[in-house]
Structure formats: structure tokens, C-alpha cells
């Protein structure tokens, strides 16, 4: 039966920040919760987790009220949440204990995740000391445990992702998981996300990185001014829009042909055009005109809109 969110609402005084939001996940996969800054995404996630009281609505897991007692949950918050002056290993073991994970299982999972996320040097300083050069006295240098405030933002994010995964959660909630990561660490995070999907887990992802969301998500909700403005299966949504985006590249100026075809040119750079058409018929008419006049066509790609383009269409014209 999965996850069902029904009529979720949050108000602060007269301001409604989440307005009767409903969605469901009937099977494992990735659900995307999208919106501009202040649209209500993080507030929604916090209400679901019980971190904020909801004014209306309910959240169900397998037909019963959602709680961390009924569903193992992993949560990666957008804000960094590590204790700055405690060793990373102690913190991870503490978080694991809070989730009912035995110390033995926690150490095993920490070791595995540390290897995957390439943070072993921060969690096992004794190994680094043994591998280091001998000190002047001839003894091995003793490394101090790494503290959270000694790590970069990206490495702190890795540790927090580990904390979210220690309980082997059924539901993993990721709020801006790739924010501030370099390309190498982004790929490491994506690898973990793929593994969780392959394990049959439920994931909810909130992100401004549309290409990444599109890479993973099957269903989505776009929020704007606290209300859902688009919901459903991403592939179905794209099919409804149709193949209306045309990439066209030639070897010469074709402005006269574009004007005659009455298409909308979105951008142009060195005879490479991004064009909005009404459909395949209009695109093919343009192509026939070019071919008839022997205009060399290097690229002609008619496609459905990207999630980025759909998002901008839904919220861009009224973005504050």
C-alpha cells in the first residue's frame, strides 16, 4: 500500500505555507517534490516526519498513521546537522543507537558506507596514522579523530547521508541531497541513490537540480505558492506536452525560413537553434522547406520538453 499523504496543510497565522497537498507512492521508487524557494517543500517533509505539527491532513504508511515506529526512515536534511566538536564515529554510532541499530551492525554498515563514499580517512584515523611516516622519535604519528567542523561541506554531507542510511530505511527522504557537491561527489551520491532504488526502497527527493531529479524520479509534484500546480507520472506528463521542442543546426542563416514557418525561436548560437513548435507537422514543414532549397541540415531533433522546461513554464512567469 505504501505511502499516502492526504490534505496536508500548514498555516502560520493567516499565511498558508502548505495548502492541502496530497500525493501517494503505491510502489517503491523516487517521488520528486519540487518548487521554488518558499513553496513549501521542506515544511511538507518536516510535517510528514512529525518535526512540525500539521494543521490538517494525514500521512499513512501501509494504511496506518505514519510514524518512525511503523516505518524505518532515513532523513537527509538540507541544513548540516552534525555536532561540531564530537568525533564523527561517535556521532554515527549514537545516531545508529537512536534508530535501534546494534553497535555491531552499526560498525559494519559504517565501514561499508565509508568505503563507498570515500570518507574512511575521517572515520578511521588510526589507519591513517599507521600509514603515515614515522615521527622524529621513530614512533608512528597518532592522528586525532576528525571533527565535523574540520570537514568540508561536501564531506559533512557524506557523513549525514551515512547517518540517514544506518537503519537500512524503508523510506529515504532527501532534501537537496546534491547541493554544493562537486561532480565527483555528486556521482558518489548518485551511486548510493541507485543502490537504494535497486533494493526496492521508497525515496522522496526535493531538489532544484532538475536534470538529476529527471534522472531518478517516476512521479512528482510541483508546488507553487504552497499549492500543487502539477502532479503525476513524469513520462505521462511529457507525453501530454508532446514533442514540441526542436533542436536545429544548419550551416547558414535560416531566419527567413523560420519566419515563414511561424515557429518560436527560443535561442540561437552560430546557426544552432532551439525552437518551440506546435507539433511534428510544423517541424516537418520547416524541414521540408530547408531540404527543398538544399540548405544543409546538420542536426534535427524533435523531443518532449525536459523537466526543467516544464518547471519553468509552470512557475516561471509568476516567480517572486
Tab-separated table of C-alpha atoms in Angstrom:
chain	number	residue	atom	x	y	z
A	1	UNK	CA	0.000	0.000	0.000
A	2	UNK	CA	2.984	2.312	0.523
A	3	UNK	CA	2.834	5.982	1.456
A	4	UNK	CA	-0.261	8.185	1.274
A	5	UNK	CA	-0.230	11.929	2.004
A	6	UNK	CA	-3.724	13.414	2.158
A	7	UNK	CA	-4.734	17.071	2.529
A	8	UNK	CA	-1.542	18.114	4.296
A	9	UNK	CA	-1.841	21.765	5.394
A	10	UNK	CA	0.296	24.143	7.431
A	11	UNK	CA	-0.509	27.716	8.421
A	12	UNK	CA	1.409	30.396	10.277
A	13	UNK	CA	-1.200	32.905	11.334
A	14	UNK	CA	-3.061	33.989	8.201
A	15	UNK	CA	-0.337	32.684	5.878
A	16	UNK	CA	-0.773	29.192	4.441
A	17	UNK	CA	2.594	27.658	3.582
A	18	UNK	CA	1.313	24.225	2.519
A	19	UNK	CA	-2.221	24.128	1.133
A	20	UNK	CA	-3.993	20.752	1.112
A	21	UNK	CA	-1.220	18.751	-0.502
A	22	UNK	CA	-1.994	15.152	-1.425
A	23	UNK	CA	0.092	12.503	-3.159
A	24	UNK	CA	0.882	8.817	-2.814
A	25	UNK	CA	3.542	6.236	-3.512
A	26	UNK	CA	1.916	2.873	-4.116
A	27	UNK	CA	5.178	1.169	-5.034
A	28	UNK	CA	8.932	1.694	-4.449
A	29	UNK	CA	10.756	4.312	-6.483
A	30	UNK	CA	11.578	8.006	-6.366
A	31	UNK	CA	8.956	10.695	-5.848
A	32	UNK	CA	10.079	14.264	-6.542
A	33	UNK	CA	8.768	17.219	-4.548
A	34	UNK	CA	9.658	20.355	-6.495
A	35	UNK	CA	9.060	24.074	-6.207
A	36	UNK	CA	10.646	27.484	-5.981
A	37	UNK	CA	12.212	28.713	-2.737
A	38	UNK	CA	9.495	29.078	-0.120
A	39	UNK	CA	6.975	26.922	-1.993
A	40	UNK	CA	6.533	24.575	0.998
A	41	UNK	CA	8.733	21.583	0.165
A	42	UNK	CA	10.794	21.397	3.362
A	43	UNK	CA	7.759	22.223	5.504
A	44	UNK	CA	5.940	19.294	3.900
A	45	UNK	CA	8.796	16.897	4.654
A	46	UNK	CA	9.014	18.065	8.261
A	47	UNK	CA	5.278	17.626	8.776
A	48	UNK	CA	5.478	14.122	7.358
A	49	UNK	CA	8.252	13.282	9.822
A	50	UNK	CA	6.415	14.817	12.776
A	51	UNK	CA	9.029	17.547	13.209
A	52	UNK	CA	6.302	20.140	12.596
A	53	UNK	CA	2.678	19.909	13.660
A	54	UNK	CA	0.229	19.829	10.764
A	55	UNK	CA	-2.967	21.866	10.825
A	56	UNK	CA	-4.881	19.499	8.544
A	57	UNK	CA	-4.402	16.229	6.740
A	58	UNK	CA	-2.835	12.872	7.451
A	59	UNK	CA	0.106	10.721	6.435
A	60	UNK	CA	-0.360	6.950	6.177
A	61	UNK	CA	2.121	4.119	5.776
A	62	UNK	CA	0.597	0.809	4.662
A	63	UNK	CA	-2.829	2.093	5.670
A	64	UNK	CA	-1.869	3.157	9.201
A	65	UNK	CA	-0.806	6.540	10.617
A	66	UNK	CA	2.787	7.160	9.626
A	67	UNK	CA	5.399	7.073	12.390
A	68	UNK	CA	9.041	6.113	12.752
A	69	UNK	CA	7.859	3.178	14.885
A	70	UNK	CA	5.980	1.695	11.921
A	71	UNK	CA	8.414	2.666	9.181
A	72	UNK	CA	12.198	2.878	9.243
A	73	UNK	CA	13.006	6.360	7.930
A	74	UNK	CA	16.233	7.965	6.809
A	75	UNK	CA	16.287	11.753	6.505
A	76	UNK	CA	18.980	13.890	4.913
A	77	UNK	CA	18.146	17.480	5.790
A	78	UNK	CA	19.206	20.403	3.629
A	79	UNK	CA	20.922	22.029	6.609
A	80	UNK	CA	24.034	20.469	8.093
A	81	UNK	CA	23.188	18.826	11.424
A	82	UNK	CA	26.358	17.317	12.889
A	83	UNK	CA	27.759	18.157	16.297
A	84	UNK	CA	30.869	20.212	15.517
A	85	UNK	CA	33.084	19.140	18.433
A	86	UNK	CA	32.455	15.394	18.664
A	87	UNK	CA	34.212	12.696	16.681
A	88	UNK	CA	32.397	11.552	13.568
A	89	UNK	CA	32.475	7.876	14.548
A	90	UNK	CA	30.909	8.597	17.952
A	91	UNK	CA	28.168	10.592	16.289
A	92	UNK	CA	27.349	7.882	13.762
A	93	UNK	CA	27.228	5.227	16.473
A	94	UNK	CA	24.963	7.492	18.520
A	95	UNK	CA	22.590	8.091	15.593
A	96	UNK	CA	22.504	4.360	14.883
A	97	UNK	CA	21.624	3.599	18.500
A	98	UNK	CA	18.753	6.087	18.346
A	99	UNK	CA	17.364	4.073	15.442
A	100	UNK	CA	17.683	0.775	17.277
A	101	UNK	CA	20.695	-0.489	15.334
A	102	UNK	CA	23.072	-2.673	17.345
A	103	UNK	CA	26.638	-1.459	17.765
A	104	UNK	CA	27.967	-4.424	15.796
A	105	UNK	CA	25.625	-3.829	12.846
A	106	UNK	CA	26.297	-0.095	13.003
A	107	UNK	CA	30.066	-0.563	12.750
A	108	UNK	CA	29.640	-2.955	9.829
A	109	UNK	CA	27.353	-0.561	7.951
A	110	UNK	CA	29.586	2.432	8.710
A	111	UNK	CA	32.566	0.596	7.285
A	112	UNK	CA	30.717	-0.305	4.078
A	113	UNK	CA	29.309	3.185	3.565
A	114	UNK	CA	32.631	4.846	4.371
A	115	UNK	CA	34.268	2.873	1.568
A	116	UNK	CA	31.523	3.744	-0.907
A	117	UNK	CA	31.557	7.447	-0.032
A	118	UNK	CA	35.354	7.635	0.289
A	119	UNK	CA	35.477	9.044	3.832
A	120	UNK	CA	37.479	6.303	5.544
A	121	UNK	CA	40.338	8.673	6.427
A	122	UNK	CA	37.979	10.781	8.549
A	123	UNK	CA	36.377	7.874	10.394
A	124	UNK	CA	39.399	5.626	10.923
A	125	UNK	CA	42.253	7.991	11.852
A	126	UNK	CA	44.278	5.142	13.371
A	127	UNK	CA	44.653	3.629	9.898
A	128	UNK	CA	45.897	6.915	8.564
A	129	UNK	CA	48.407	7.155	11.412
A	130	UNK	CA	49.770	3.681	10.680
A	131	UNK	CA	50.178	4.568	7.045
A	132	UNK	CA	51.905	7.862	7.803
A	133	UNK	CA	55.563	8.469	8.187
A	134	UNK	CA	57.327	7.795	11.440
A	135	UNK	CA	57.899	10.797	13.671
A	136	UNK	CA	61.380	12.022	14.636
A	137	UNK	CA	61.322	9.753	17.661
A	138	UNK	CA	60.808	6.792	15.377
A	139	UNK	CA	57.233	6.244	16.513
A	140	UNK	CA	54.193	6.338	14.300
A	141	UNK	CA	52.295	9.600	14.342
A	142	UNK	CA	48.960	9.413	16.138
A	143	UNK	CA	46.121	11.034	14.192
A	144	UNK	CA	43.330	12.764	16.048
A	145	UNK	CA	39.726	11.844	15.247
A	146	UNK	CA	38.227	14.175	12.689
A	147	UNK	CA	35.581	16.550	13.959
A	148	UNK	CA	32.636	17.740	11.904
A	149	UNK	CA	33.785	21.352	11.774
A	150	UNK	CA	37.091	20.194	10.276
A	151	UNK	CA	35.353	18.793	7.212
A	152	UNK	CA	34.287	20.490	4.014
A	153	UNK	CA	30.581	20.968	3.374
A	154	UNK	CA	30.607	18.110	0.894
A	155	UNK	CA	32.221	15.661	3.318
A	156	UNK	CA	29.823	16.700	6.074
A	157	UNK	CA	27.036	15.892	3.660
A	158	UNK	CA	28.517	12.430	3.106
A	159	UNK	CA	28.547	11.766	6.855
A	160	UNK	CA	24.934	12.886	7.159
A	161	UNK	CA	23.918	10.624	4.296
A	162	UNK	CA	25.606	7.755	6.136
A	163	UNK	CA	23.603	8.611	9.261
A	164	UNK	CA	20.390	8.560	7.214
A	165	UNK	CA	21.216	5.093	5.842
A	166	UNK	CA	22.394	3.359	9.021
A	167	UNK	CA	18.978	1.929	9.889
A	168	UNK	CA	18.583	0.453	6.376
A	169	UNK	CA	15.439	2.600	5.979
A	170	UNK	CA	12.278	1.640	4.134
A	171	UNK	CA	11.686	5.314	3.295
A	172	UNK	CA	14.562	7.662	2.487
A	173	UNK	CA	13.836	11.402	2.385
A	174	UNK	CA	16.465	13.552	0.675
A	175	UNK	CA	16.148	17.341	0.891
A	176	UNK	CA	18.527	18.960	-1.636
A	177	UNK	CA	20.920	15.976	-1.429
A	178	UNK	CA	23.353	17.218	-4.111
A	179	UNK	CA	23.527	20.863	-3.064
A	180	UNK	CA	27.122	22.125	-3.014
A	181	UNK	CA	28.698	18.864	-4.181
A	182	UNK	CA	31.424	18.758	-6.810
A	183	UNK	CA	30.970	16.431	-9.833
A	184	UNK	CA	32.969	13.580	-8.260
A	185	UNK	CA	30.959	13.585	-5.023
A	186	UNK	CA	27.738	14.062	-6.974
A	187	UNK	CA	28.442	10.780	-8.756
A	188	UNK	CA	29.125	9.055	-5.421
A	189	UNK	CA	25.761	10.233	-4.085
A	190	UNK	CA	24.010	9.153	-7.259
A	191	UNK	CA	25.550	5.710	-6.900
A	192	UNK	CA	24.076	5.375	-3.399
A	193	UNK	CA	20.668	6.538	-4.629
A	194	UNK	CA	20.736	3.934	-7.414
A	195	UNK	CA	21.559	1.212	-4.899
A	196	UNK	CA	18.602	2.187	-2.717
A	197	UNK	CA	16.299	2.112	-5.740
A	198	UNK	CA	17.578	-1.351	-6.687
A	199	UNK	CA	16.862	-2.526	-3.139
A	200	UNK	CA	13.207	-1.612	-3.624
A	201	UNK	CA	13.174	1.341	-1.256
A	202	UNK	CA	10.844	4.343	-1.246
A	203	UNK	CA	12.604	7.667	-1.827
A	204	UNK	CA	11.293	11.220	-1.706
A	205	UNK	CA	13.627	13.788	-3.225
A	206	UNK	CA	13.392	17.558	-3.056
A	207	UNK	CA	15.865	19.348	-5.287
A	208	UNK	CA	16.425	22.327	-7.566
A	209	UNK	CA	18.646	20.237	-9.840
A	210	UNK	CA	16.062	19.270	-12.434
A	211	UNK	CA	18.362	17.099	-14.539
A	212	UNK	CA	19.149	14.918	-11.504
A	213	UNK	CA	15.502	14.668	-10.482
A	214	UNK	CA	14.590	13.702	-14.030
A	215	UNK	CA	17.294	11.032	-13.957
A	216	UNK	CA	15.709	9.256	-10.995
A	217	UNK	CA	12.088	10.199	-10.388
A	218	UNK	CA	8.999	8.446	-11.738
A	219	UNK	CA	6.306	10.660	-10.212
A	220	UNK	CA	6.295	14.242	-8.977
A	221	UNK	CA	4.517	17.217	-7.513
A	222	UNK	CA	5.417	20.802	-8.390
A	223	UNK	CA	4.465	23.278	-5.663
A	224	UNK	CA	3.989	26.992	-6.222
A	225	UNK	CA	2.866	29.446	-3.554
A	226	UNK	CA	2.088	26.483	-1.239
A	227	UNK	CA	-0.224	24.730	-3.736
A	228	UNK	CA	0.403	21.834	-6.152
A	229	UNK	CA	0.295	23.123	-9.747
A	230	UNK	CA	1.312	19.877	-11.471
A	231	UNK	CA	1.234	16.260	-10.316
A	232	UNK	CA	1.590	12.850	-11.869
A	233	UNK	CA	3.865	10.428	-13.650
A	234	UNK	CA	6.715	12.254	-15.392
A	235	UNK	CA	6.554	10.167	-18.584
A	236	UNK	CA	2.799	10.691	-18.876
A	237	UNK	CA	3.191	14.439	-18.304
A	238	UNK	CA	5.801	14.639	-21.056
A	239	UNK	CA	3.603	12.730	-23.483
A	240	UNK	CA	0.757	15.155	-22.813
A	241	UNK	CA	3.044	18.047	-23.725
A	242	UNK	CA	4.122	16.211	-26.864
A	243	UNK	CA	7.233	16.585	-28.993
A	244	UNK	CA	7.266	20.360	-29.264
A	245	UNK	CA	10.928	21.199	-28.657
A	246	UNK	CA	13.128	21.282	-31.727
A	247	UNK	CA	16.908	21.476	-31.880
A	248	UNK	CA	18.009	22.527	-35.356
A	249	UNK	CA	21.543	23.150	-36.633
A	250	UNK	CA	22.475	24.311	-40.116
A	251	UNK	CA	25.486	25.778	-41.895
A	252	UNK	CA	23.940	29.162	-42.680
A	253	UNK	CA	21.424	31.722	-41.544
A	254	UNK	CA	17.836	30.468	-41.908
A	255	UNK	CA	15.922	33.332	-40.270
A	256	UNK	CA	13.734	33.783	-43.341
A	257	UNK	CA	12.668	30.126	-43.233
A	258	UNK	CA	11.938	30.297	-39.502
A	259	UNK	CA	9.773	33.358	-40.031
A	260	UNK	CA	7.917	31.717	-42.886
A	261	UNK	CA	7.292	28.576	-40.810
A	262	UNK	CA	5.970	30.748	-37.952
A	263	UNK	CA	7.924	28.918	-35.269
A	264	UNK	CA	9.103	30.388	-31.973
A	265	UNK	CA	12.891	30.667	-31.690
A	266	UNK	CA	13.939	30.325	-28.057
A	267	UNK	CA	17.684	30.743	-28.598
A	268	UNK	CA	20.244	30.940	-31.386
A	269	UNK	CA	24.016	30.456	-31.448
A	270	UNK	CA	26.148	30.013	-34.566
A	271	UNK	CA	23.320	28.634	-36.706
A	272	UNK	CA	22.161	26.308	-33.893
A	273	UNK	CA	18.571	26.971	-32.901
A	274	UNK	CA	16.344	25.951	-30.018
A	275	UNK	CA	12.804	26.200	-31.315
A	276	UNK	CA	9.283	25.774	-29.947
A	277	UNK	CA	6.846	24.209	-32.435
A	278	UNK	CA	3.198	23.259	-32.261
A	279	UNK	CA	3.980	19.644	-33.083
A	280	UNK	CA	5.516	17.249	-35.576
A	281	UNK	CA	3.605	18.670	-38.550
A	282	UNK	CA	5.014	22.184	-38.149
A	283	UNK	CA	8.531	20.828	-37.535
A	284	UNK	CA	8.402	18.636	-40.640
A	285	UNK	CA	7.145	21.523	-42.776
A	286	UNK	CA	10.182	23.548	-41.749
A	287	UNK	CA	12.480	20.632	-42.548
A	288	UNK	CA	10.908	20.165	-45.984
A	289	UNK	CA	11.465	23.836	-46.824
A	290	UNK	CA	15.133	23.586	-45.916
A	291	UNK	CA	15.673	20.342	-47.813
A	292	UNK	CA	13.839	21.649	-50.901
A	293	UNK	CA	16.185	24.642	-51.054
A	294	UNK	CA	19.198	22.424	-50.385
A	295	UNK	CA	20.036	24.039	-47.053
A	296	UNK	CA	22.460	21.654	-45.251
A	297	UNK	CA	20.839	20.387	-42.029
A	298	UNK	CA	23.407	19.106	-39.524
A	299	UNK	CA	21.044	18.332	-36.643
A	300	UNK	CA	17.277	17.987	-36.426
A	301	UNK	CA	15.983	16.666	-33.083
A	302	UNK	CA	12.334	16.874	-32.067
A	303	UNK	CA	11.762	15.968	-28.438
A	304	UNK	CA	9.445	16.217	-25.462
A	305	UNK	CA	10.145	19.059	-23.027
A	306	UNK	CA	12.629	18.487	-20.204
A	307	UNK	CA	11.562	18.677	-16.580
A	308	UNK	CA	13.437	21.990	-16.357
A	309	UNK	CA	11.334	23.412	-19.193
A	310	UNK	CA	8.096	22.113	-17.672
A	311	UNK	CA	9.030	23.554	-14.286
A	312	UNK	CA	9.795	26.999	-15.737
A	313	UNK	CA	6.537	27.015	-17.661
A	314	UNK	CA	4.541	26.211	-14.533
A	315	UNK	CA	6.141	28.633	-12.084
A	316	UNK	CA	8.492	30.890	-14.031
A	317	UNK	CA	6.020	33.536	-15.200
A	318	UNK	CA	4.867	34.186	-11.641
A	319	UNK	CA	8.128	33.673	-9.768
A	320	UNK	CA	8.699	36.155	-6.963
